[in-house]
Amino acid sequence: MHDASAALSAGRPVDVATWSSFWDELSADTLDPGEPASLMAELSLDSVAPETLTDLVRSLHARRTGPVRPFPGAVNVVGTGGGASTFNVSTAAAFVAAALGARVVKTGSRAHSSRYGSIDLLTRLGVPLTKSYDETAASLARHGIAFAGHFVYPVELTVLARRILPLPMRRYGRVLNALGPFLPALPGTRQLTGLSSPALLPLARRLAAAVDDREVWLCTNDIGADELVSFADNVVRPGAGAPERLLNPRNLGTADGTLTDLAPVSEPDRVVEHFLDVVSGRAGEVATQTVALNAAALAIAAERESEWRPALTSAMEAMRDGAARGLIDAVRAGGSAPSPLVGEAASGD
């Protein structure tokens, strides 16, 4: 049994060096059969110490090889998944923010715990994922938005997914969702990450501090959704020691609502139609305001806007005047859909 597995089984911490040794043996295929799956089963957010999970992330960062291209001034929005069930707010917000002039490089995954992750949605839309940093830069230059493929994630995750077959990675979705937003290599960006529960905040703060190539803004709310919600009490925690910002219907002027207003569609053949209605401002006031609020946050993070209410108004206008839908059509026309295997081991919305 590897030292990492033994430590997790005994409730002891696992440091960076031990994690690195585990990845070495995983890559060399010298672990005992079934050990990768057993280790993943031990990785519980409820029982594993935050420093162990943080050192896991640090160990993967340290193993990255090859050139990494920075995207200064670009923004990303990716949540931890889990929590309240909503349609894919972050992907809609990414398109709307790009329509406002923000440069957006979005990461995401196939669904681990929800019906459709961002890659599932993009596949249905026919929106391609980029396969390299150069492709990402080209999409960003052409459209102002790019959807980064699996290459930004540690290759060890792909190896892990193969080693645990026939078990699916989504079996371990809760921990993958929590760690996933902090794993990509996207230097120079600023990232908005929603947490599905305030209970994740201590871990998320540690993970954000372990990310040294970009600034991470953490968001929580009082209804358990991993995005900003227009009818909820939200807290945005910018990086670099900036003060927290409270956002709610009282200071935003947004409407009351419930999670039903943000529910995903259940029929697979309606996913694309519903998403296009959302980004066009035709899915109801609450859905429009929620997507616009997240897009406003991205525009502010990208320093395209400075005040929340005007940014919110601009985002709603970009939805209703067809700018966001027009951008989607342009991106869809630019390439083929991503491979069904891309992103299988990554995480986040």
Short mmCIF file of C-alpha atoms in Angstrom, two decimals:
data_model
loop_
_atom_site.label_atom_id
_atom_site.label_comp_id
_atom_site.label_asym_id
_atom_site.label_seq_id
_atom_site.Cartn_x
_atom_site.Cartn_y
_atom_site.Cartn_z
CA MET A 1 0.00 0.00 0.00
CA HIS A 2 1.34 3.43 -0.90
CA ASP A 3 2.09 5.83 1.95
CA ALA A 4 -0.65 8.20 0.74
CA SER A 5 -3.28 5.47 0.92
CA ALA A 6 -2.03 4.29 4.31
CA ALA A 7 -2.10 7.80 5.74
CA LEU A 8 -5.61 8.49 4.48
CA SER A 9 -6.87 5.18 5.88
CA ALA A 10 -5.36 6.05 9.27
CA GLY A 11 -6.65 9.62 9.25
CA ARG A 12 -3.16 11.13 9.00
CA PRO A 13 -2.22 14.11 6.80
CA VAL A 14 -0.60 13.59 3.41
CA ASP A 15 2.05 16.13 2.42
CA VAL A 16 3.19 17.34 -1.01
CA ALA A 17 6.11 14.91 -1.24
CA THR A 18 3.90 11.91 -0.49
CA TRP A 19 1.31 13.01 -3.03
CA SER A 20 4.06 13.48 -5.61
CA SER A 21 5.28 9.94 -4.96
CA PHE A 22 1.73 8.66 -5.42
CA TRP A 23 1.44 10.42 -8.81
CA ASP A 24 4.80 8.96 -9.85
CA GLU A 25 3.62 5.43 -9.12
CA LEU A 26 0.21 6.07 -10.66
CA SER A 27 1.86 7.22 -13.89
CA ALA A 28 4.25 4.26 -13.87
CA ASP A 29 1.34 1.87 -13.18
CA THR A 30 3.17 0.32 -10.22
CA LEU A 31 0.41 0.73 -7.63
CA ASP A 32 -1.47 -2.31 -6.42
CA PRO A 33 -4.59 -3.08 -8.48
CA GLY A 34 -7.57 -1.24 -7.08
CA GLU A 35 -5.44 1.13 -4.99
CA PRO A 36 -6.24 4.28 -7.02
CA ALA A 37 -9.97 3.67 -6.57
CA SER A 38 -9.51 2.89 -2.88
CA LEU A 39 -7.58 6.11 -2.36
CA MET A 40 -10.28 8.14 -4.11
CA ALA A 41 -12.89 6.54 -1.85
CA GLU A 42 -10.93 7.81 1.17
CA LEU A 43 -10.87 11.41 -0.13
CA SER A 44 -13.90 12.68 1.75
CA LEU A 45 -14.43 16.41 2.29
CA ASP A 46 -15.94 15.53 5.65
CA SER A 47 -13.00 13.57 7.07
CA VAL A 48 -9.81 14.56 5.22
CA ALA A 49 -7.91 17.53 6.64
CA PRO A 50 -7.96 20.68 4.46
CA GLU A 51 -4.15 20.76 4.41
CA THR A 52 -4.09 17.29 2.85
CA LEU A 53 -6.39 18.40 0.03
CA THR A 54 -4.42 21.62 -0.41
CA ASP A 55 -1.16 19.69 -0.62
CA LEU A 56 -2.76 17.39 -3.20
CA VAL A 57 -3.48 20.46 -5.35
CA ARG A 58 0.02 21.87 -4.75
CA SER A 59 1.58 18.56 -5.75
CA LEU A 60 -0.26 18.61 -9.08
CA HIS A 61 0.70 22.22 -9.74
CA ALA A 62 4.36 21.34 -9.16
CA ARG A 63 4.26 18.52 -11.70
CA ARG A 64 3.17 20.62 -14.67
CA THR A 65 5.69 20.63 -17.49
CA GLY A 66 5.93 22.49 -20.78
CA PRO A 67 5.22 26.12 -21.63
CA VAL A 68 2.11 27.76 -20.24
CA ARG A 69 0.77 30.85 -21.99
CA PRO A 70 -0.62 33.69 -19.87
CA PHE A 71 -3.87 35.50 -20.64
CA PRO A 72 -3.53 38.83 -18.84
CA GLY A 73 -6.81 40.57 -18.14
CA ALA A 74 -8.95 37.53 -18.96
CA VAL A 75 -11.53 36.14 -16.53
CA ASN A 76 -12.93 32.70 -15.78
CA VAL A 77 -16.11 31.63 -13.99
CA VAL A 78 -16.27 28.10 -12.60
CA GLY A 79 -18.10 26.80 -9.55
CA THR A 80 -17.64 23.86 -7.24
CA GLY A 81 -20.84 22.16 -8.38
CA GLY A 82 -23.11 20.37 -5.97
CA GLY A 83 -25.69 22.16 -3.88
CA ALA A 84 -28.84 23.62 -5.39
CA SER A 85 -29.79 22.34 -8.84
CA THR A 86 -29.77 25.12 -11.43
CA PHE A 87 -29.31 25.44 -15.17
CA ASN A 88 -25.75 26.20 -16.29
CA VAL A 89 -25.59 29.79 -15.07
CA SER A 90 -21.82 30.13 -15.34
CA THR A 91 -21.65 29.22 -19.03
CA ALA A 92 -24.46 31.65 -19.83
CA ALA A 93 -22.73 34.36 -17.81
CA ALA A 94 -19.46 33.73 -19.66
CA PHE A 95 -21.09 34.47 -23.02
CA VAL A 96 -22.87 37.56 -21.68
CA ALA A 97 -19.70 38.92 -20.10
CA ALA A 98 -17.82 38.42 -23.36
CA ALA A 99 -20.60 40.29 -25.17
CA LEU A 100 -19.90 43.16 -22.75
CA GLY A 101 -16.26 43.20 -23.83
CA ALA A 102 -14.68 41.11 -21.07
CA ARG A 103 -12.07 38.62 -22.27
CA VAL A 104 -13.26 35.23 -20.99
CA VAL A 105 -11.35 31.95 -20.80
CA LYS A 106 -13.73 29.44 -19.24
CA THR A 107 -12.92 26.05 -17.79
CA GLY A 108 -15.38 23.36 -16.80
CA SER A 109 -16.19 19.67 -16.92
CA ARG A 110 -18.71 17.05 -17.74
CA ALA A 111 -21.31 16.56 -15.04
CA HIS A 112 -20.07 14.85 -11.88
CA SER A 113 -23.07 15.56 -9.64
CA SER A 114 -25.47 17.57 -11.83
CA ARG A 115 -27.46 16.69 -14.94
CA TYR A 116 -25.31 18.67 -17.38
CA GLY A 117 -21.84 20.12 -16.79
CA SER A 118 -20.50 22.91 -18.93
CA ILE A 119 -18.82 20.51 -21.38
CA ASP A 120 -22.04 18.51 -21.74
CA LEU A 121 -23.82 21.74 -22.64
CA LEU A 122 -21.09 22.95 -25.01
CA THR A 123 -21.13 19.59 -26.78
CA ARG A 124 -24.85 19.96 -27.41
CA LEU A 125 -24.37 23.55 -28.57
CA GLY A 126 -21.61 22.56 -30.97
CA VAL A 127 -19.14 24.91 -29.29
CA PRO A 128 -15.55 23.62 -29.57
CA LEU A 129 -13.10 23.31 -26.71
CA THR A 130 -9.58 24.52 -27.37
CA LYS A 131 -6.81 21.91 -27.45
CA SER A 132 -3.81 24.13 -26.69
CA TYR A 133 -2.82 27.54 -25.35
CA ASP A 134 -2.33 28.79 -28.92
CA GLU A 135 -5.87 27.70 -29.88
CA THR A 136 -7.16 29.40 -26.75
CA ALA A 137 -5.39 32.63 -27.68
CA ALA A 138 -6.77 32.44 -31.22
CA SER A 139 -10.36 31.96 -30.01
CA LEU A 140 -9.91 34.78 -27.53
CA ALA A 141 -8.63 37.08 -30.27
CA ARG A 142 -11.43 36.14 -32.66
CA HIS A 143 -14.43 36.00 -30.35
CA GLY A 144 -13.35 37.44 -26.99
CA ILE A 145 -14.13 34.07 -25.40
CA ALA A 146 -12.53 30.63 -25.31
CA PHE A 147 -13.49 27.36 -23.66
CA ALA A 148 -10.29 25.68 -22.55
CA GLY A 149 -10.08 21.93 -22.98
CA HIS A 150 -8.51 19.24 -20.85
CA PHE A 151 -4.93 20.40 -21.58
CA VAL A 152 -5.14 23.04 -18.81
CA TYR A 153 -5.72 20.32 -16.20
CA PRO A 154 -3.04 18.03 -14.74
CA VAL A 155 -2.47 15.00 -16.94
CA GLU A 156 -2.48 12.88 -13.77
CA LEU A 157 -6.27 13.24 -13.61
CA THR A 158 -6.61 11.57 -17.00
CA VAL A 159 -4.28 8.78 -15.87
CA LEU A 160 -6.30 8.40 -12.68
CA ALA A 161 -9.54 8.12 -14.65
CA ARG A 162 -8.02 5.27 -16.67
CA ARG A 163 -6.62 3.46 -13.63
CA ILE A 164 -9.95 3.32 -11.81
CA LEU A 165 -11.90 1.90 -14.76
CA PRO A 166 -14.55 0.56 -14.92
CA LEU A 167 -15.54 2.91 -12.10
CA PRO A 168 -16.54 6.39 -13.34
CA MET A 169 -14.88 9.54 -12.02
CA ARG A 170 -18.30 10.97 -11.23
CA ARG A 171 -18.51 8.52 -8.31
CA TYR A 172 -16.03 10.88 -6.62
CA GLY A 173 -17.78 13.98 -7.87
CA ARG A 174 -18.06 15.82 -4.57
CA VAL A 175 -14.34 16.06 -3.91
CA LEU A 176 -13.50 16.55 -7.61
CA ASN A 177 -15.98 19.41 -7.78
CA ALA A 178 -14.41 21.08 -4.75
CA LEU A 179 -10.83 20.78 -6.01
CA GLY A 180 -11.42 21.18 -9.74
CA PRO A 181 -11.63 24.99 -10.03
CA PHE A 182 -8.18 25.30 -8.44
CA LEU A 183 -6.38 22.83 -10.73
CA PRO A 184 -6.16 24.44 -14.21
CA ALA A 185 -3.09 26.37 -15.34
CA LEU A 186 -4.42 29.71 -16.63
CA PRO A 187 -1.89 32.36 -15.66
CA GLY A 188 -2.83 36.00 -15.72
CA THR A 189 -6.54 35.44 -15.38
CA ARG A 190 -8.89 36.41 -12.60
CA GLN A 191 -11.32 33.70 -11.55
CA LEU A 192 -14.81 33.86 -10.05
CA THR A 193 -15.58 30.65 -8.14
CA GLY A 194 -18.91 30.04 -6.46
CA LEU A 195 -19.10 27.64 -3.53
CA SER A 196 -22.13 25.43 -3.06
CA SER A 197 -21.93 25.90 0.72
CA PRO A 198 -20.30 28.43 3.05
CA ALA A 199 -18.91 25.37 4.86
CA LEU A 200 -16.48 24.99 1.95
CA LEU A 201 -15.02 28.45 2.55
CA PRO A 202 -12.11 27.45 4.85
CA LEU A 203 -10.92 24.83 2.35
CA ALA A 204 -11.54 27.11 -0.63
CA ARG A 205 -9.48 29.88 0.94
CA ARG A 206 -6.57 27.47 1.37
CA LEU A 207 -6.94 26.23 -2.19
CA ALA A 208 -7.14 29.77 -3.57
CA ALA A 209 -3.96 30.67 -1.69
CA ALA A 210 -2.25 27.66 -3.29
CA VAL A 211 -3.02 29.02 -6.77
CA ASP A 212 -0.10 31.27 -7.67
CA ASP A 213 -0.82 32.04 -11.33
CA ARG A 214 -4.10 33.93 -10.96
CA GLU A 215 -6.37 35.70 -8.50
CA VAL A 216 -9.43 33.81 -7.28
CA TRP A 217 -12.62 35.53 -6.11
CA LEU A 218 -14.79 33.32 -3.90
CA CYS A 219 -18.58 33.67 -3.76
CA THR A 220 -21.19 32.24 -1.41
CA ASN A 221 -24.89 32.77 -0.84
CA ASP A 222 -27.58 31.76 1.62
CA ILE A 223 -29.39 29.27 -0.63
CA GLY A 224 -26.57 26.82 -1.42
CA ALA A 225 -26.00 27.57 -5.11
CA ASP A 226 -22.48 27.72 -6.55
CA GLU A 227 -23.09 31.00 -8.35
CA LEU A 228 -24.35 34.47 -7.54
CA VAL A 229 -28.16 34.46 -7.34
CA SER A 230 -30.17 37.60 -7.92
CA PHE A 231 -32.75 36.97 -5.17
CA ALA A 232 -30.29 35.70 -2.53
CA ASP A 233 -27.90 37.25 -0.05
CA ASN A 234 -24.51 36.86 -1.75
CA VAL A 235 -20.99 37.57 -0.55
CA VAL A 236 -18.15 38.17 -3.02
CA ARG A 237 -14.65 37.83 -1.60
CA PRO A 238 -12.13 39.35 -4.03
CA GLY A 239 -8.51 38.37 -3.80
CA ALA A 240 -5.54 40.47 -2.72
CA GLY A 241 -7.09 41.37 0.63
CA ALA A 242 -9.89 43.47 -0.89
CA PRO A 243 -13.00 43.92 1.27
CA GLU A 244 -15.97 41.61 0.91
CA ARG A 245 -18.92 42.83 -1.13
CA LEU A 246 -22.50 42.02 -0.10
CA LEU A 247 -24.97 41.70 -2.97
CA ASN A 248 -28.69 41.24 -2.46
CA PRO A 249 -32.04 42.37 -3.90
CA ARG A 250 -32.01 45.42 -1.64
CA ASN A 251 -28.84 46.92 -3.05
CA LEU A 252 -29.21 45.53 -6.57
CA GLY A 253 -32.89 46.28 -7.16
CA THR A 254 -33.55 42.73 -8.34
CA ALA A 255 -36.78 40.76 -8.09
CA ASP A 256 -37.76 38.13 -5.54
CA GLY A 257 -37.56 34.55 -6.72
CA THR A 258 -37.03 30.90 -5.86
CA LEU A 259 -34.79 28.10 -7.07
CA THR A 260 -37.65 26.94 -9.28
CA ASP A 261 -36.92 29.98 -11.45
CA LEU A 262 -33.40 28.62 -12.04
CA ALA A 263 -34.26 24.93 -12.43
CA PRO A 264 -32.63 23.00 -15.29
CA VAL A 265 -34.83 21.43 -17.93
CA SER A 266 -35.29 17.69 -17.58
CA GLU A 267 -35.79 16.85 -21.27
CA PRO A 268 -32.44 16.35 -23.06
CA ASP A 269 -33.79 17.65 -26.36
CA ARG A 270 -34.71 20.97 -24.74
CA VAL A 271 -31.31 21.76 -23.19
CA VAL A 272 -30.05 23.88 -26.09
CA GLU A 273 -33.37 25.62 -26.67
CA HIS A 274 -33.63 26.53 -23.00
CA PHE A 275 -30.04 27.77 -22.83
CA LEU A 276 -30.56 30.02 -25.84
CA ASP A 277 -33.74 31.38 -24.26
CA VAL A 278 -31.76 32.09 -21.08
CA VAL A 279 -28.99 34.06 -22.79
CA SER A 280 -31.61 35.96 -24.80
CA GLY A 281 -33.44 37.08 -21.67
CA ARG A 282 -36.51 34.99 -22.49
CA ALA A 283 -36.42 32.51 -19.58
CA GLY A 284 -38.03 34.78 -16.99
CA GLU A 285 -36.97 37.79 -14.97
CA VAL A 286 -35.15 35.85 -12.24
CA ALA A 287 -33.13 33.75 -14.69
CA THR A 288 -32.20 36.87 -16.65
CA GLN A 289 -31.15 38.80 -13.55
CA THR A 290 -29.15 35.89 -12.13
CA VAL A 291 -27.16 35.35 -15.32
CA ALA A 292 -26.68 39.10 -15.65
CA LEU A 293 -25.41 39.35 -12.06
CA ASN A 294 -22.73 36.73 -12.72
CA ALA A 295 -21.82 38.41 -16.00
CA ALA A 296 -21.59 41.73 -14.16
CA ALA A 297 -19.18 40.15 -11.68
CA LEU A 298 -17.00 38.98 -14.56
CA ALA A 299 -17.10 42.41 -16.18
CA ILE A 300 -16.03 43.98 -12.88
CA ALA A 301 -13.30 41.37 -12.38
CA ALA A 302 -12.08 42.13 -15.91
CA GLU A 303 -12.18 45.85 -15.07
CA ARG A 304 -14.65 46.55 -17.88
CA GLU A 305 -17.13 47.85 -15.30
CA SER A 306 -16.67 49.33 -11.84
CA GLU A 307 -20.18 49.62 -10.34
CA TRP A 308 -22.53 46.70 -9.76
CA ARG A 309 -25.92 48.13 -10.70
CA PRO A 310 -24.79 49.69 -13.99
CA ALA A 311 -22.92 46.48 -14.82
CA LEU A 312 -26.05 44.45 -14.08
CA THR A 313 -28.11 46.71 -16.35
CA SER A 314 -25.57 46.46 -19.16
CA ALA A 315 -25.55 42.67 -18.89
CA MET A 316 -29.34 42.46 -19.14
CA GLU A 317 -29.24 44.72 -22.18
CA ALA A 318 -26.65 42.46 -23.84
CA MET A 319 -29.00 39.53 -23.31
CA ARG A 320 -32.16 41.20 -24.53
CA ASP A 321 -30.68 43.00 -27.54
CA GLY A 322 -29.26 39.77 -28.97
CA ALA A 323 -25.56 40.52 -28.43
CA ALA A 324 -24.97 37.41 -26.30
CA ARG A 325 -26.94 35.15 -28.66
CA GLY A 326 -25.05 36.58 -31.62
CA LEU A 327 -21.75 35.74 -29.97
CA ILE A 328 -22.88 32.16 -29.35
CA ASP A 329 -23.84 31.79 -33.01
CA ALA A 330 -20.43 33.12 -34.08
CA VAL A 331 -18.57 30.73 -31.79
CA ARG A 332 -20.73 27.78 -32.89
CA ALA A 333 -19.88 28.54 -36.51
CA GLY A 334 -16.17 28.57 -35.71
CA GLY A 335 -15.58 24.85 -35.15
CA SER A 336 -16.93 21.41 -34.45
CA ALA A 337 -18.18 20.08 -31.12
CA PRO A 338 -15.68 18.77 -28.56
CA SER A 339 -14.92 15.09 -28.30
CA PRO A 340 -17.14 13.24 -25.78
CA LEU A 341 -13.96 12.12 -23.95
CA VAL A 342 -12.55 15.61 -23.42
CA GLY A 343 -12.76 16.88 -19.86
CA GLU A 344 -13.93 13.59 -18.37
CA ALA A 345 -11.52 13.94 -15.46
CA ALA A 346 -11.78 17.67 -14.91
CA SER A 347 -14.14 19.45 -12.58
CA GLY A 348 -16.39 22.42 -12.06
CA ASP A 349 -19.24 24.01 -14.07
#
